[in-house]
Each structure stands twice: as C-alpha cells, then as structure tokens.
Amino acid sequence: MTVSPATDAFLELRDLRIHFPTDDGLVKSVDGLSYRLDRGKTLGIVGESGSGKSVTSLGVLGLHNRRNAQVSGEIWLDGLELVSAPEDVVRGLRGKKMAMIFQDPLSAMHPYYTIGNQIIEAYRIHNKVSKSVARKHAIDMLGRVGIPQPDRRVDDYPHEFSGGMRQRAMIAMALSCDPELLIADEPTTALDVTVQAQILDLMRDLQREFDSALIIITHDLGVVAELSDDILVMYGGKCIEYGSTDDIFYNPEHPYTWGLLGSMPRLDREPTDRLQPIKGTPPSLINVPPGCAFSPRCPYGSRTGGLSTGEVPELTESRGGHKVRCHMPPAERRSIWESDVKPMLETT
Amino acid sequence: MKRKPTLAAVALGAVITLGLSACGGGGGGGTTSGGGDNQGAAAKGEFNAALTKVFNPSTKKGGTLKFANPGEWDSLDPADTYYAYTWNFIRLYGRALVMFKSAPGPDGNTVVPDLAESLGKPSKDFKTWTYTLRKGLKYEDGSPITAKDVKYAVSRTVDRETFPNGPTYMGDMLNWPKDYKGPYKSKGANIDSAIETPDDHTIVFKLKQPYSGFDYLAQMPGTMPVPEGKDTGTKYQEHVISSGPYMFEKNEIGKGFSMVRNPNWDAATDPNRPALPDRIEVQLKVNADDMDNRLLSGDIHVDVTGNGVSSAAQGRVLSDPNLKAGTDNAVMQRLWYTSVSPTVKPLDNIDCRKAVLYATDRAGYQSAYGGEFTGGEIATGLLPPTVPGFERFDLYPAGPDNTGDLNKAKEHLTKCGQPNGFETNIAYRAERPKEKQTAEALQQALGRVGIKLTLKPYPQGDYFSLYAGKPSYVVENKLGLSVNGWGSDYPDGYGFLQQIVDSRVIRPGGGSSNVSVRIPDVDKMIDQSLTEPDAEKLKPLWAQIDKRVMEEAVILPGVWAKALLIRGKGLTNVYVSDSQQMYDYVGLGVQQ
Amino acid sequence: MTAPLDVSGPHLPGDEGAGPSAGAGVAIQGRSLSQIAWARLKRDRVAMAGLAIVVFLILVAVFAPLIVNLFGHPPLQHYRNMVDPTTQVPKGAFGGISTDFLFGVEPQNGRDIFSRVVYGARISLLIAFLATLLSVVIGTVLGVVAGFAGGWVDTIISRAMDVFLAFPILVFAIALAGVVPDEALGLSGDTLRVSLLVFIIGFFNWPYIARIIRGQTLSLREREFVDAARSLGARRPYIIFRELLPNLMAPILIYATLLIPTNILFEAALSFLGVGVRPPTPTWGGMLADAVRYYTVPHFAIFPGLAIFLTVLAFNLFGDGLRDALDPRAR
Amino acid sequence: MVTYIIRRLIAAILMLLIVSMVTFAIFFLVPRLAGATPEGMASRYVGRTASEETAKLAAERLGFNDPVIVQYGNYVKGIVFGAEYDYGPGVETCPAPCLGYSFITRQPVWPDLLDRMPVTFSLAVGAAVIWVLVGVGIGVVSALKRGSLFDRAAMTVALAGVSLPIFFTGLISLVALSYGNPFSIFAQGGHYTPITENPIMWAYNLILPWVTLAFLFAAGYARLTRAGMLDTMNEDYIRTARAKGLAERVVVTKHGLRGALTPIITIFGLDFGLLIGGAVLTESTYSLQGLGKYAVDAITNNDLPKVMGVTLLTAVFVIVANLIVDLLYAVVDPRVRLS
C-alpha cells in the first residue's frame, strides 16, 4: 500500500473504506470517507442508525471487527498512519492517545467489576503506577466528572449507579489517561433529557480542560448543535454533507439534511406539531441503490434528470469548506432550501 | 405336602450386566501371580477332564482359593439360602448332619455322614429319624457343638418371616406344635414333638408322615448347627459361626468376603473335607464377562455360581482347542422347557398342542440356550439323563435335522380344526436373554405352520406369583405358552417331577412352577410313589409319569441343561460331582 | 445460551405505520424471515447434509418394508444356518457380512442385522418425533402461560420446572417403564410401549422447552407491537395466538429440532436398559444391549451404534444450521 | 442472606417430598392400580418357594397392607425420627435418617449408599475435571479462532461427541482397549480401588470411564463455552475493554471468560449434582458399583427402599449443587442479590 505523506492535521481520514463480506453480500459500512479534525475542535457525525457513523469511529480506534473486515484508505493520527500500523501499536494508542465513550454505559461497562476497578484498569495499562495510586486517580476522576462522594462510589458496581452517573463514570474512564482524541458514540442517547444536558455540559467543559479533539457521533442534530464546530452528515456509508455547524443548521444543501432537520424536535416549535419523518427506510448497506444512495427517498430526485438513480454523485465543495454530495446544482439546492424547506420548518 | 425344590438359575439381574472388560493380560488391575502360566502348563488338561475323575489330584495344603460371583449370595445364613452353589459352598464353613460325598461323577450322589457318626436311623414306619453326633466337634471359638445347636438351627428355619429364602422341608415335614413360628416369635415353646435331643450327641426328628428319604433333607444347610447365644437373626449372615474347616475373616455383605482356616476344626472328626487351601477369597458382583477372562488368565479360580461361561466367552473358548481343553461340560439335573396351557383356547384341544410340539424347531430351542455345550442336550422328555429312572423316548420326532416335522404339525392342526393355525401368546422372564431368545425362536418356528405367537415379557420376580404361574391370569391373558425351567434339589425322581407335574401344586393364587399339567393319572402315580420305600422299584414309575405327561403334550421340552465350566488356572483336585453339578468346592485346592 | 431471533423490524423515528395492521405486518415479516432463513440454510452445506440424512432416514423408516424386501430379509426371521452351532457366532469373516446379508447376522439366531437396523429407524424416529411433539406442546403451553400470566402462576410453573430438572430422570424413566403392565388403557403390544415411551420421554423433557418459551414470552410481552395490540383493546387469546405465537415459532422450531436427537438418545438408552419397546421388535438400543453379550462379535454393536450416531448427528447438524439461519447472531 | 437460605431449605424439603412421593407412587400406586394385591406384591420379596402364608407374613412385615399414604408416612417418619427394625431375636434401632431396609437383602439402605458414594463420586469428580478443562478450553480457543481449521475440527468432534450414546462409546472403548487383545492397556470394567488404598490404581481403573464420560460432557461444554464466548465477545463491555488498550489475552481471560463461564457454572451444578447421584449408563457400561448401578439393580429387583434412597440422595445432591451454584453466582455476578 502506498501511503501518502503525513498531514498537518491532528486527525485525518482519507478515503476510508470498511467493508464486511457476509453470506448475504458485501456490507459497505464505510465507503470512501474523508475528513480532518484539529486539536481542541469538535466534529459531529450525524446519521441514522446503519449509516456507518459508528463503524467509522470504531475503525479509527481499530475496534472494528478485524476478523472479517476489509479496510482500505488511510487514518492519520498525529502523524502516524493507523490502517497500516501493527495492531500492537494501535493498541498502545487506545485509551491513552484516543479514547471512546460508548452509547449505553450499562452494557459498555463490565457488570462483574466495580467502577473503580474498571477505571484503575484503564489507568494502569498506560501508567505504571501502584494500585493505590491508580485508585486515588480513579477517585479523582470520578470527582471531576461530578460524581458525589467518589471515594465511596468508587467501589460500587455499574448496576448500582443511575444512568447519568454511569455515563459520567464512563467519561471518567475514557478520560483517565488524558487522551488527545475523544470519540463519543451517542453519549446521551440512553439518558433522559435533563441528564443529557448535564452530560453535554460536562463534555464541553472537559474538552476545554483537556484540550482534546472530540468527535461526537449521534443521530440527534440537537446534540451536535451545542457542541460541534463542524458537522459531517453520513448516509449509506458515505459523507453526503460536511460543513460548519452554522452551515448545516442555517444553510443545509442536501435534501437528507433537510429531512434530518425536519425530524428534529425543537423547543421553538409548538409541541403539538407532528415531526416530519423522512419517508422510507435507510438503505441496506449490502444493496446500495445505484446512483445516489438517498435517491429512493429523495423528494427532489426527479429534478436531476435521472442522474440520481444512474450515477453516484461526487462530494463537491459548495462554498467555504461546505461540501455536498448531490446531483442538483448548488443554486437549485439553495433555492429549494430558501423557498420550500426553510419556511416550512420555521412555520409549522 | 410341599416340597418345593428350586435350583432355578440364579437371577443375575441380567438386564444390565454389561460392561466388559479385560483379562488381566498385559497389565490389568488384578493381582497376577507370577508363575501362573507355567503352572497351567504343568497341569495340562483336556476337555471334560474333571467330569468323571479327579483332575490334577493333590493333597498338598496351602494357597489362596479365589472365587468370584457375578451376582451376590441370597444369604450366607444356613437357614436362609437356597441357591445350588451356596449349598455347595456352605460346606466350607458349615457341617450338616450328613452330606453328599465329595467325589467325581455319580459317586458324588451318595449321602455320607458328616456331623453325625452315621446316616440317619429311621424307625420302622420311617416317621422317626435318629442321628448321633461325633465326639469332639467344636465351633470356631472352641465351644463344643451339641445336638441342641442342631435342634435350634432347624427350629430357626421355621421362621419364614425372618428367613424367607431357605427351603421349607423341615417346617413342612416335622411334627411342630400348632402355630409354632420359630425360636424368636415362639420363644421358649416346647418343640419336642418335632425334635428331641435326649443328650448332647443325639438328635431325633419326628415326622408327620413317613418319608424314606430323610437323609436328603438332613444334608441341607438347615441342619448346620447354630449356637443360640450367638444368633443375631437377620444379621447372623454377617458372621456365621463356623463348624467347618474355614471361618469368616472379613465379610462385607454385597461386596465380598474372605475366610481363613478354623483352628478348632479337627480333621479327625471330618473324613470328607481335604481342606486344601489356607485361605479363601470371594468377590461379589464381578462383571460376568470380565470374570470369564479372569478365569482364563488365572486371576481368579472359580465362578462360584457354576453357571458356566458367558455368551461372549463361549465363542472364544470353544473355537480355541487350548482354551477348550481347560473346560468341563457339566451335565445339570435341570430341564428348560415351555409350558403349553390346556386352559387357553384352542390349546384345550390336544391336537393343537401336538401341532405346537411337532412344529417346534428343537435345534433353535437349543440354540437359544447357547447350543450344545452351554445350552445343553435337546430334550425329548422331562427327566434329565442323570436322574434315576430316566428313559430315552421321543413321542414327537422332529426330523433328521431336529427342526420340526411340519407335515405332522399341519396334520394335527387340521385335526384340531385350525388348519391355518391360530394366535396365542408366549410368556417369558424379561430379565433372561435366553428365555427371550427361546420365545423368539418359537415365534419363528411355529410361524411356519401359521401359529402366531405374541411375546409377553414379565419381570422374573413376579413371573410365577402374578403372571405365568397364576391360572386365572393365564386364561385371561391367553398365555398359551410360557417359557419355564426346572431343576431338582437332590437327585431323585420325586424331587424332580413332583413340583412340575402334580396338578395339586397349582394354586389359584399363583406361585407354582407347574403351569399346565393337570393329569389325574399322574397325580395318582405320584401318590403311589410316596408309599414305596425302595428307590429301585420307583424308577419305572418315574419314566411312566414322564411319558404320560408327554402324551398329553402339555410340556414342550427344550434342553437338558449343561454348563461349560472354566477350570480355573492353578486349581488342583478338581472334579464335578453329580450332586453339585459343578465343581465340588469341598475338594478344591490351589497350586502354590 | 442463544438468544433467539429478533423479528421486530427497524424502528425509524416517527415510524407510526403500526397500529391496526400490526398483526398482518408481523405475519409478512415472518414470511420474509422464513424465506431469508431458508436462503441462508441452503447455503449452509453442513446443515443441508444433515437435512439430507434426516430426510433419507425418514424415507428409510417409512419404506422399511420395501427396502428390506429389496436388500434384506424379514427382520424377525432366524437364519440359524448362518451361525456356527457350537460357538453360536456367525459363520464367515466379519460377522457373516456378504452381499446377501449386508451388515452380517446376529449371533445365536442369525437374524439379518441390516433389516433390523432399517426397521429400528422406525421405532427410533417415531418415538423421538412424537415425544418431541409432546414436549413442545406441554412446554409451549406452560411457557406461554407462565410468561404471559406472571405472578403466582409463573411461580408455580417455574418451581415445577425446577423440580423436574432436579429429578434423576433416567432412574425414574426406567422405574416407570418397568412397572407399567403389558396392557393398559386399552392398549397393548408395541402401541402401548411406544405410547408409554413417548409419554415418559416427552413428559420429562418439557421444562427445557418451557423455560425458553417463558423467557421469550416475557420479552415479547413488553414489545411495542404487543403493547400496541393491547392498547387497541385486543383480548388475551388474540394477543397470544396472533401476536405471540407467530413470534415464538422460530425458537420453538429450533429447540424442537435440537430436542429430537436428545430424545433419540433417550429412547436408545431406555431400550438398552431393557425397558424400551418389547422384543422381538428391533430397536437400536435393544440391539446394542444384545450385542454386549457378544462383544467378541463387534459388528453386532457397530451397526446399530452407528445408526444411532448418524441419526443423532444429522439432527444436530440440521438443528444447528437451522438455529444459525434463523438467528444469525448466534453464529 | 439467612432468610434466603431458609427459603431455599424450605423449597428443598418440599422438593424432596415431591420426589419421594412420585417414587413411592411409581412403585406402590401404579402396581396397585394395575391390580396387584399386597400379598402379590410381597411375594416377590420372599423367594419363589414361599407359600401364600409366607407372602402374607411378608406383606404384613413390609407394611403392604396399609394404605399407600400410611406407608409413605411411615417412610418419612423413619427419615425424620428413625425407625425400629425387627431382626429376629431382638429389635434394632435404625437412627434417623433411616432410609429403611432392603426388601430383599434386609440390609439397611443408608450404609449401602455410603458405601457406593465414593465410587460414583470418584467417577464424577475425575470426569468433571477432565471435561471442564478440556471442554471449556476447547470452547474458548474455538470461539477465539472462529472459522479456523481448529474451530471446525473441534466443533465437528464435539458434535460427534454429543451424538454418541455413552453405552456405545463405552462398549467400543472396552472392546478396543481393554478386553483381552493386544491393545488391552486399560483396566477392565468393574474394578474399583479406593483412593485411600492406592491412588494410582484408583486412577488407572477409572481412566476409561472418566474419558468416556468426559468425552460426552466435554463435547457439550465445548459447544456451550464457544457459544457463550461468542456471545460475550460481542458484548459492549468487551469493546470497552479493548478501547482501553488492554491486550487481547487480558480481554479474553479477564473480561470475556468471566462473563461466558457464569451460565456454564449453572449447568455444571445441575450436571454434577445429577451425576454424583448416579451415572446410570456409565456405571452400567463399566460395571462400576456406584449409586447409578445400585439404582438400576434395585429397580430390576423391585427393591423399593433402595430406589427411594438413591433418588432422594440424588435429589439432595442436585439441590445442594444448585444452592452452591446460586451462592457462587452471587459471588461471581454482583448483580445477583440473594434475598
């Protein structure tokens, strides 16, 4: 494999592809994804379940199913290419240089070990310290993520924590080695709304404190709205729109993003309003439709003169780093947004 | 009168005796005596070498004689045992008033004095029998054996509740006080009406009716002395006080026991027992197949049951001349047969019964029991050849190859009005593979003339009491045929025939071995025999009964049993006596 | 150990098409699932081999008389001329195997082992199928009732299952099969024995099915579509028969298939211990029991033993494949 | 905790009652319903020569004339308070728990059971050690190397293992390796040397039964472990452990195995409990005089007190094994609370 020269970005993905051959066909979970992320910045990756957003981040950490995955492309982390790096090297980075916060803290923590033990374990992998030192560190971390009486709760088991506390503990565990890259996979999905807000606040504070790069993966645009600098919208294993948070929220150009925005519950709308669902179901990653993956559900597909079902659209830059993967000309997209979609979102 | 001999084959719980295993051979778990092979070579034998004469005679004492038993004793208590082999073996630790001579062949049928100085002296009417004990007899603990101990021992046998297994002869024949229930329940009762002991050396038995063959009963284990002070009832079998040459050293009921010389046994008082080995060991519940291999290898000496080799070993032993040379084909006084019930239609018709007898494949029957050597000789009548009075005759010739005469069978079927055959059932004991084979063989054979048999297995424990031996059950369930077998307690026509041909032993409640014979002539002849004291004169009568039963075709004889005994390596002084129909355990010794 | 399948479709945010058509929707999904499963199963060559053997064995059992007519001899017929009268062992090498007697003959009576093995398939499969059916019926009914009713009903049924699981089942089965008389309930002969064995085997195995079905019912009970049906006022029987059972079909199918080989072994064990179907009706376990007495003639044991092995293996292979196909997560 | 154990004990006693009632019913109610009289039933315990009077006496002695429920009550009374037994010249007390006296040998049942227990126990323990080590080991390796040649070979053998009846493998093993032939390297069936007498002979004599029995169970456990491991290794917490940067070996042993083994502990408890109550088929095949063979022989002879003794003992073993498993479970899995 020829490896392109390193980049100046802290994290850069180049044409990453993660495919899984199965009995039923080749599953293209991630199909040519590229993005970059700098220290101290936050990237939100948004998409429905099955869009490949989780696999992407697992791929970065090397946690995808290695047995049967076919991986190509490049992942550069702080000057090191991870796809071609030996497993041991990647493992050495995991937990220390890059860490992950998982969606469901109850199932993501081992039910048989105490919270403290699990944090201590994480800490001692990368820091040769005694158990008691590690324990002190664990209590310290628990305190920093806002768990009351950490010196006592450190010996509790995950099931003895409430949902929010568990997620805090999960974060404490992920941050225990002071990682430079933190990936949070649906960090708040399993939590109720008030706790969600607390956790998001906590993550923002901690990111500032540790100055790490943060990737937030979610299907909920509301979550990324608060935290992200940039947003990447994934659909069918591909990036279909990428831009700054403002771009995505105020000038989205892809019909799918419009749909996402339309289905987002918003405080400024009447609670009685029905959400606007996106019609149809996400594509199977085995039999990706020919042409634009979104075309079967796209209300504007007819405007491309058959292109959308015939050809895969390229990800093209629309303006100032805002990239869109759509056959419609940028002007037409903007006019539809301005005239049809935006007013509907605002008024209904 | 109830004389109920039974030497019925020992129930080995055959259903699940599997498990095979190896002879000690290369490196087994057993103790392999170093020079076993050489010794075997020294005393090279030939087939049937121990049948009529002593094989490897010896008077040399010493060594350990090892017995194995695939099952377990019914009881070691002389009052509570009824297996043929236990009566053979018990003479090693118990002495009855008289005993069968320990000698090869027919000589072994003679009764000789044991505890007594001479055979019983009958009164003229044969109702009183007097025995005088030898002097200087002692138990293992040195205390003297007296006539009172014999009296006490016999009185114990009356307690059927405590000792249900033993024979009932003494209880039935002696003149016991009314309602006497044995020494425990009728404590202190005066039983002088049955047994008197005028002094320590004299014992007098008083019978209800005359009986000229009382010595046969006196040789049974029931007259072996039991010291009253040491009697522990059902637990006495854990340590029987020895009056013979060996006494118990260690006894684990259900597992095995060992015996050592009894220091207080005096050879001078006992002309019958050479008592060669120094020590005797018995293992119980030995895997039957394993046992044969160990016998062949010399790891153990004797299969104590005397049942002969297992089916698996049979092929091996008979096909190897060297192995065959180490066996004896003992003739038993036992008949394997099938009852043909005239109470079940259409077998109430004699021609239908004759059709069954003609259609029988005798060779198949023999095969079911294991063939010529381990099964026995094809039987054409009831009395086995070694029982006095035996006459060879064949009323239903089965053709040159012994597979039956189908034409005759069809002829009789037509006569009985069932030209196309009929349907009936055949009962057998589920636990006995050979009886199963017999039933299957008969099903095949009779099927050839259209007689359709359905197999009915029953548990052997209830076979006679609830099923095949219960007349009403037989009729209701159409048990036209039932597989059966019979052996006698002592070599005598009466002992062999009475229980299976006397119609008066059939009880409505079930339990008798006679299932099918109800012939008034035969009953009369049996009664006739009772008043005849001369055994010689009785012989023609036994043959006459035999023929009469066969004429009625109510018994389908199968085989006169034989057993293929493995003459364990290293045995000395080996012989089969006609009274035991297996190796005589009193005589055995071992090479050292 | 395997969490059976998950039949619920993907749930989009805002997917509100459920409601009244939920039942039909589930049915449609069920059908397509079975199609998917079948497609998967067809690709699983090992499972298909198992299925082929199973089908073959069923055909053998059904057409036993025909097969024996063509290639063997009547299974009860004695061929004593094939047996050495002295040693009682079959004449010739390898237990008398020849073109005439494909698997050789039995010692002592010379019956055709091939025919007996073929006929043995009948008893073995018949009892295994019927016993499985009985277990499945009892297990499903009690499992659904326990899972759906909950409360004390659940407690009682669950305790009953515990009791059954702690029983020394084999000992009980032997005892029960041993004491039942030869004629009862108007039945006799093979019919009675087969019924009895079906009852014993089926009756002792139900807790295994019931436990799984109960667990499934518990989780299904809380599912959206059941809630939906309930909120629409559906009655219990409707929910059980239209909502629960279709979703329980897959686990039932899987565990029934995996119970069959267990039951074949159970029947063989009982026949081996002498409490199975009465002789001379051939059974594999019974033949093995006979063979023990003639271990010097190993072919006598090997053919019925292999028959048991092959049958059980085939069902296990097929059952495993079926589970994989219906529940891909278990792979 | 204390209340938990008390509750479990009550449940255990209830279960023993049910088990004993069912056993009793099988032997007394079924024959009665089939039309047997007390004398008829007693006659099987007095030998073939017995007269009707003897049978009647025996029926009286064995208590067959009482209604079944009274007989059962007496039996339970014997277990709780002990019983008295008339041995002829006197009366003997059989202390609680008195499991009665054999109908046939008239020996007390309890010492018999104590005598047989070491055999079955030796068989079960030895086999269990082998099958747990081999089965779990193979299962783990198979799961980790899923799809590899090893996995496929191991699972094929395991599937074959669970498809073979033990009385067939036992028979073949004996014929091939034990019965007098050139390969007769193993001990014959029916030999048992107590470990206290000679540990080497003890093991040597039990090797074949151990291996045969363990083969069957190891196959099942390998399949279970593999499936459990596959399930567990798909758990989120395994991913978390990897995300921490743990070495794969630690992930498997510390995180994976612990989760996968807990359900196996439950199954092991049940299996082992039933096994030490009598490995019926193995003991029959190898003629080992253990509890299982004892039970089968007792059934063949209709010796009810013995059958009752073994079944009750087995039930006790299963209950105790389950209790231990549950307690162990609470130790292993902190989510389980004993209350």
Coordinates of C-alpha atoms in Angstrom, one line a residue, chain B residues 35 86 94 117 205 239 256 362 397 407 476 500 517 558:
Chain B
G35 CA 4.2 -68.1 37.5
T86 CA -24.5 -71.8 48.1
G94 CA -20.8 -75.4 58.0
E117 CA -21.4 -90.7 63.0
F205 CA -36.5 -85.9 64.2
H239 CA -20.8 -63.6 60.8
G256 CA -17.2 -60.0 49.1
R362 CA -35.7 -78.1 18.6
P397 CA -39.8 -86.8 16.3
N407 CA -46.3 -82.0 7.9
E476 CA -57.5 -64.1 30.9
I500 CA -43.9 -79.7 37.8
V517 CA -50.0 -80.2 33.9
G558 CA -36.4 -77.8 25.4

